């Protein structure tokens, strides 16, 4: 195993000593020891950051004055229905701002409106979904 040359003689005093066994730390298994030398991802999260940057968002397009008037009339009809304890089942298209970057996406929700919160400018659905009134693009009765 060792060549018997001059370098070998430097270790002759310890070469036959028994292997040290720690009393403080348990013996490490071969799998755990091998895991120390396995490759690791030095740039953890880098790939996710690249995907997030590449993700495309839409920009909010403000409805024109005619469309805003139409939406106001629809919301007024919904307010009257809610005041009469009637249900207001609608399909609503709205803009949902992205939480991580500028822009967002246009989404559609279908459901019963529970209330219109004028103070906070929110439309609240039965399933507790909220939509900002200013982000509504279209309202269709179902």
PDB file of C-alpha atoms in Angstrom:
ATOM      1  CA  UNK A   1       0.000   0.000   0.000  1.00  0.00           C
ATOM      2  CA  UNK A   2       2.717   2.520   0.940  1.00  0.00           C
ATOM      3  CA  UNK A   3       5.989   2.742  -0.831  1.00  0.00           C
ATOM      4  CA  UNK A   4       8.805   2.173   1.543  1.00  0.00           C
ATOM      5  CA  UNK A   5      10.834   5.285   0.831  1.00  0.00           C
ATOM      6  CA  UNK A   6      11.966   8.262   2.908  1.00  0.00           C
ATOM      7  CA  UNK A   7       8.471   9.898   3.033  1.00  0.00           C
ATOM      8  CA  UNK A   8       6.966   6.796   4.609  1.00  0.00           C
ATOM      9  CA  UNK A   9       9.315   6.987   7.569  1.00  0.00           C
ATOM     10  CA  UNK A  10       7.886  10.375   8.613  1.00  0.00           C
ATOM     11  CA  UNK A  11       4.592   8.644   9.546  1.00  0.00           C
ATOM     12  CA  UNK A  12       5.959   5.471  11.051  1.00  0.00           C
ATOM     13  CA  UNK A  13       5.018   6.575  14.568  1.00  0.00           C
ATOM     14  CA  UNK A  14       1.263   6.912  13.743  1.00  0.00           C
ATOM     15  CA  UNK A  15       0.759   4.483  10.883  1.00  0.00           C
ATOM     16  CA  UNK A  16      -0.236   1.572  13.108  1.00  0.00           C
ATOM     17  CA  UNK A  17      -2.445   3.487  15.550  1.00  0.00           C
ATOM     18  CA  UNK A  18      -6.167   2.541  15.659  1.00  0.00           C
ATOM     19  CA  UNK A  19      -8.670   4.742  13.802  1.00  0.00           C
ATOM     20  CA  UNK A  20     -10.114   7.528  16.005  1.00  0.00           C
ATOM     21  CA  UNK A  21     -13.786   7.144  16.973  1.00  0.00           C
ATOM     22  CA  UNK A  22     -15.481  10.294  18.314  1.00  0.00           C
ATOM     23  CA  UNK A  23     -17.348  10.115  21.605  1.00  0.00           C
ATOM     24  CA  UNK A  24     -19.242  13.372  20.895  1.00  0.00           C
ATOM     25  CA  UNK A  25     -20.457  12.854  17.306  1.00  0.00           C
ATOM     26  CA  UNK A  26     -22.235   9.767  15.936  1.00  0.00           C
ATOM     27  CA  UNK A  27     -20.653   7.826  13.097  1.00  0.00           C
ATOM     28  CA  UNK A  28     -21.572   9.297   9.692  1.00  0.00           C
ATOM     29  CA  UNK A  29     -23.109   6.900   7.193  1.00  0.00           C
ATOM     30  CA  UNK A  30     -21.537   6.460   3.764  1.00  0.00           C
ATOM     31  CA  UNK A  31     -24.567   8.140   2.132  1.00  0.00           C
ATOM     32  CA  UNK A  32     -24.247  11.222   4.355  1.00  0.00           C
ATOM     33  CA  UNK A  33     -20.511  11.398   3.760  1.00  0.00           C
ATOM     34  CA  UNK A  34     -21.056  11.153  -0.015  1.00  0.00           C
ATOM     35  CA  UNK A  35     -23.689  13.911   0.131  1.00  0.00           C
ATOM     36  CA  UNK A  36     -21.023  16.346   1.324  1.00  0.00           C
ATOM     37  CA  UNK A  37     -19.327  16.050  -2.033  1.00  0.00           C
ATOM     38  CA  UNK A  38     -22.415  16.052  -4.256  1.00  0.00           C
ATOM     39  CA  UNK A  39     -22.931  18.989  -6.639  1.00  0.00           C
ATOM     40  CA  UNK A  40     -25.037  21.902  -5.412  1.00  0.00           C
ATOM     41  CA  UNK A  41     -26.925  24.726  -7.054  1.00  0.00           C
ATOM     42  CA  UNK A  42     -24.756  27.762  -6.438  1.00  0.00           C
ATOM     43  CA  UNK A  43     -27.337  30.027  -8.059  1.00  0.00           C
ATOM     44  CA  UNK A  44     -30.435  28.792  -6.242  1.00  0.00           C
ATOM     45  CA  UNK A  45     -33.452  30.688  -7.505  1.00  0.00           C
ATOM     46  CA  UNK A  46     -31.655  32.074 -10.545  1.00  0.00           C
ATOM     47  CA  UNK A  47     -33.699  30.011 -12.996  1.00  0.00           C
ATOM     48  CA  UNK A  48     -36.932  31.071 -11.282  1.00  0.00           C
ATOM     49  CA  UNK A  49     -35.838  34.717 -11.486  1.00  0.00           C
ATOM     50  CA  UNK A  50     -35.181  34.357 -15.219  1.00  0.00           C
ATOM     51  CA  UNK A  51     -38.627  32.810 -15.752  1.00  0.00           C
ATOM     52  CA  UNK A  52     -40.236  35.619 -13.729  1.00  0.00           C
ATOM     53  CA  UNK A  53     -38.470  38.257 -15.804  1.00  0.00           C
ATOM     54  CA  UNK A  54     -39.538  36.562 -19.036  1.00  0.00           C
ATOM     55  CA  UNK A  55     -43.179  36.309 -17.923  1.00  0.00           C
ATOM     56  CA  UNK A  56     -45.290  38.681 -19.971  1.00  0.00           C
ATOM     57  CA  UNK A  57     -47.896  40.906 -18.353  1.00  0.00           C
ATOM     58  CA  UNK A  58     -50.597  43.064 -19.918  1.00  0.00           C
ATOM     59  CA  UNK A  59     -50.949  46.782 -19.387  1.00  0.00           C
ATOM     60  CA  UNK A  60     -54.234  48.172 -18.078  1.00  0.00           C
ATOM     61  CA  UNK A  61     -56.226  49.990 -20.760  1.00  0.00           C
ATOM     62  CA  UNK A  62     -58.609  52.511 -19.232  1.00  0.00           C
ATOM     63  CA  UNK A  63     -62.150  52.178 -20.606  1.00  0.00           C
ATOM     64  CA  UNK A  64     -63.370  55.184 -22.602  1.00  0.00           C
ATOM     65  CA  UNK A  65     -66.069  57.540 -21.277  1.00  0.00           C
ATOM     66  CA  UNK A  66     -68.928  55.671 -22.995  1.00  0.00           C
ATOM     67  CA  UNK A  67     -67.848  52.346 -21.550  1.00  0.00           C
ATOM     68  CA  UNK A  68     -67.465  53.888 -18.078  1.00  0.00           C
ATOM     69  CA  UNK A  69     -71.023  55.226 -18.340  1.00  0.00           C
ATOM     70  CA  UNK A  70     -72.275  51.772 -19.353  1.00  0.00           C
ATOM     71  CA  UNK A  71     -70.431  50.144 -16.413  1.00  0.00           C
ATOM     72  CA  UNK A  72     -71.867  52.753 -14.027  1.00  0.00           C
ATOM     73  CA  UNK A  73     -75.381  51.916 -15.210  1.00  0.00           C
ATOM     74  CA  UNK A  74     -74.746  48.182 -14.778  1.00  0.00           C
ATOM     75  CA  UNK A  75     -73.430  48.730 -11.248  1.00  0.00           C
ATOM     76  CA  UNK A  76     -76.463  50.896 -10.423  1.00  0.00           C
ATOM     77  CA  UNK A  77     -78.785  48.067 -11.539  1.00  0.00           C
ATOM     78  CA  UNK A  78     -76.803  45.622  -9.386  1.00  0.00           C
ATOM     79  CA  UNK A  79     -77.072  48.004  -6.389  1.00  0.00           C
ATOM     80  CA  UNK A  80     -80.849  48.153  -6.826  1.00  0.00           C
ATOM     81  CA  UNK A  81     -81.087  44.349  -7.081  1.00  0.00           C
ATOM     82  CA  UNK A  82     -79.019  43.942  -3.911  1.00  0.00           C
ATOM     83  CA  UNK A  83     -81.175  46.532  -2.116  1.00  0.00           C
ATOM     84  CA  UNK A  84     -84.265  44.444  -2.999  1.00  0.00           C
ATOM     85  CA  UNK A  85     -82.528  41.322  -1.583  1.00  0.00           C
ATOM     86  CA  UNK A  86     -82.259  39.825  -5.046  1.00  0.00           C
ATOM     87  CA  UNK A  87     -79.213  37.978  -6.286  1.00  0.00           C
ATOM     88  CA  UNK A  88     -76.995  39.540  -8.889  1.00  0.00           C
ATOM     89  CA  UNK A  89     -75.261  36.775 -10.811  1.00  0.00           C
ATOM     90  CA  UNK A  90     -72.795  38.257 -13.282  1.00  0.00           C
ATOM     91  CA  UNK A  91     -69.815  37.475 -15.424  1.00  0.00           C
ATOM     92  CA  UNK A  92     -67.213  40.184 -14.923  1.00  0.00           C
ATOM     93  CA  UNK A  93     -64.046  40.922 -16.840  1.00  0.00           C
ATOM     94  CA  UNK A  94     -61.508  42.862 -14.815  1.00  0.00           C
ATOM     95  CA  UNK A  95     -57.831  43.737 -14.703  1.00  0.00           C
ATOM     96  CA  UNK A  96     -55.833  42.113 -11.910  1.00  0.00           C
ATOM     97  CA  UNK A  97     -52.523  43.890 -11.196  1.00  0.00           C
ATOM     98  CA  UNK A  98     -49.468  41.652 -10.884  1.00  0.00           C
ATOM     99  CA  UNK A  99     -47.968  41.515  -7.406  1.00  0.00           C
ATOM    100  CA  UNK A 100     -44.379  41.135  -8.605  1.00  0.00           C
ATOM    101  CA  UNK A 101     -43.995  43.411 -11.605  1.00  0.00           C
ATOM    102  CA  UNK A 102     -45.717  46.178 -13.511  1.00  0.00           C
ATOM    103  CA  UNK A 103     -48.800  45.307 -15.476  1.00  0.00           C
ATOM    104  CA  UNK A 104     -51.089  42.389 -14.784  1.00  0.00           C
ATOM    105  CA  UNK A 105     -53.667  40.208 -16.472  1.00  0.00           C
ATOM    106  CA  UNK A 106     -57.267  40.363 -17.577  1.00  0.00           C
ATOM    107  CA  UNK A 107     -59.422  37.836 -15.756  1.00  0.00           C
ATOM    108  CA  UNK A 108     -63.037  36.717 -15.864  1.00  0.00           C
ATOM    109  CA  UNK A 109     -65.116  35.769 -12.849  1.00  0.00           C
ATOM    110  CA  UNK A 110     -68.642  34.398 -12.775  1.00  0.00           C
ATOM    111  CA  UNK A 111     -70.591  34.477  -9.539  1.00  0.00           C
ATOM    112  CA  UNK A 112     -73.089  36.169  -7.264  1.00  0.00           C
ATOM    113  CA  UNK A 113     -72.246  39.639  -6.038  1.00  0.00           C
ATOM    114  CA  UNK A 114     -72.663  39.861  -2.277  1.00  0.00           C
ATOM    115  CA  UNK A 115     -72.163  43.614  -1.900  1.00  0.00           C
ATOM    116  CA  UNK A 116     -70.654  46.702  -3.446  1.00  0.00           C
ATOM    117  CA  UNK A 117     -68.314  48.408  -0.972  1.00  0.00           C
ATOM    118  CA  UNK A 118     -68.411  52.047  -2.064  1.00  0.00           C
ATOM    119  CA  UNK A 119     -66.058  53.214   0.690  1.00  0.00           C
ATOM    120  CA  UNK A 120     -63.196  50.916  -0.397  1.00  0.00           C
ATOM    121  CA  UNK A 121     -64.223  50.830  -4.067  1.00  0.00           C
ATOM    122  CA  UNK A 122     -64.676  47.044  -4.108  1.00  0.00           C
ATOM    123  CA  UNK A 123     -67.151  44.543  -5.495  1.00  0.00           C
ATOM    124  CA  UNK A 124     -67.427  41.551  -3.147  1.00  0.00           C
ATOM    125  CA  UNK A 125     -68.604  38.167  -4.445  1.00  0.00           C
ATOM    126  CA  UNK A 126     -70.197  35.341  -2.409  1.00  0.00           C
ATOM    127  CA  UNK A 127     -66.922  33.395  -2.457  1.00  0.00           C
ATOM    128  CA  UNK A 128     -65.187  36.444  -0.858  1.00  0.00           C
ATOM    129  CA  UNK A 129     -63.395  37.351  -4.102  1.00  0.00           C
ATOM    130  CA  UNK A 130     -62.969  41.106  -4.377  1.00  0.00           C
ATOM    131  CA  UNK A 131     -62.599  43.218  -7.498  1.00  0.00           C
ATOM    132  CA  UNK A 132     -61.684  46.898  -7.574  1.00  0.00           C
ATOM    133  CA  UNK A 133     -64.473  48.866  -9.230  1.00  0.00           C
ATOM    134  CA  UNK A 134     -61.934  50.979 -11.151  1.00  0.00           C
ATOM    135  CA  UNK A 135     -60.430  47.818 -12.730  1.00  0.00           C
ATOM    136  CA  UNK A 136     -63.733  46.448 -14.134  1.00  0.00           C
ATOM    137  CA  UNK A 137     -63.730  46.242 -17.916  1.00  0.00           C
ATOM    138  CA  UNK A 138     -67.103  44.608 -18.617  1.00  0.00           C
ATOM    139  CA  UNK A 139     -70.122  43.249 -16.739  1.00  0.00           C
ATOM    140  CA  UNK A 140     -72.459  40.685 -18.296  1.00  0.00           C
ATOM    141  CA  UNK A 141     -75.597  39.377 -16.602  1.00  0.00           C
ATOM    142  CA  UNK A 142     -75.779  35.597 -16.463  1.00  0.00           C
TER     143      UNK A 142
END
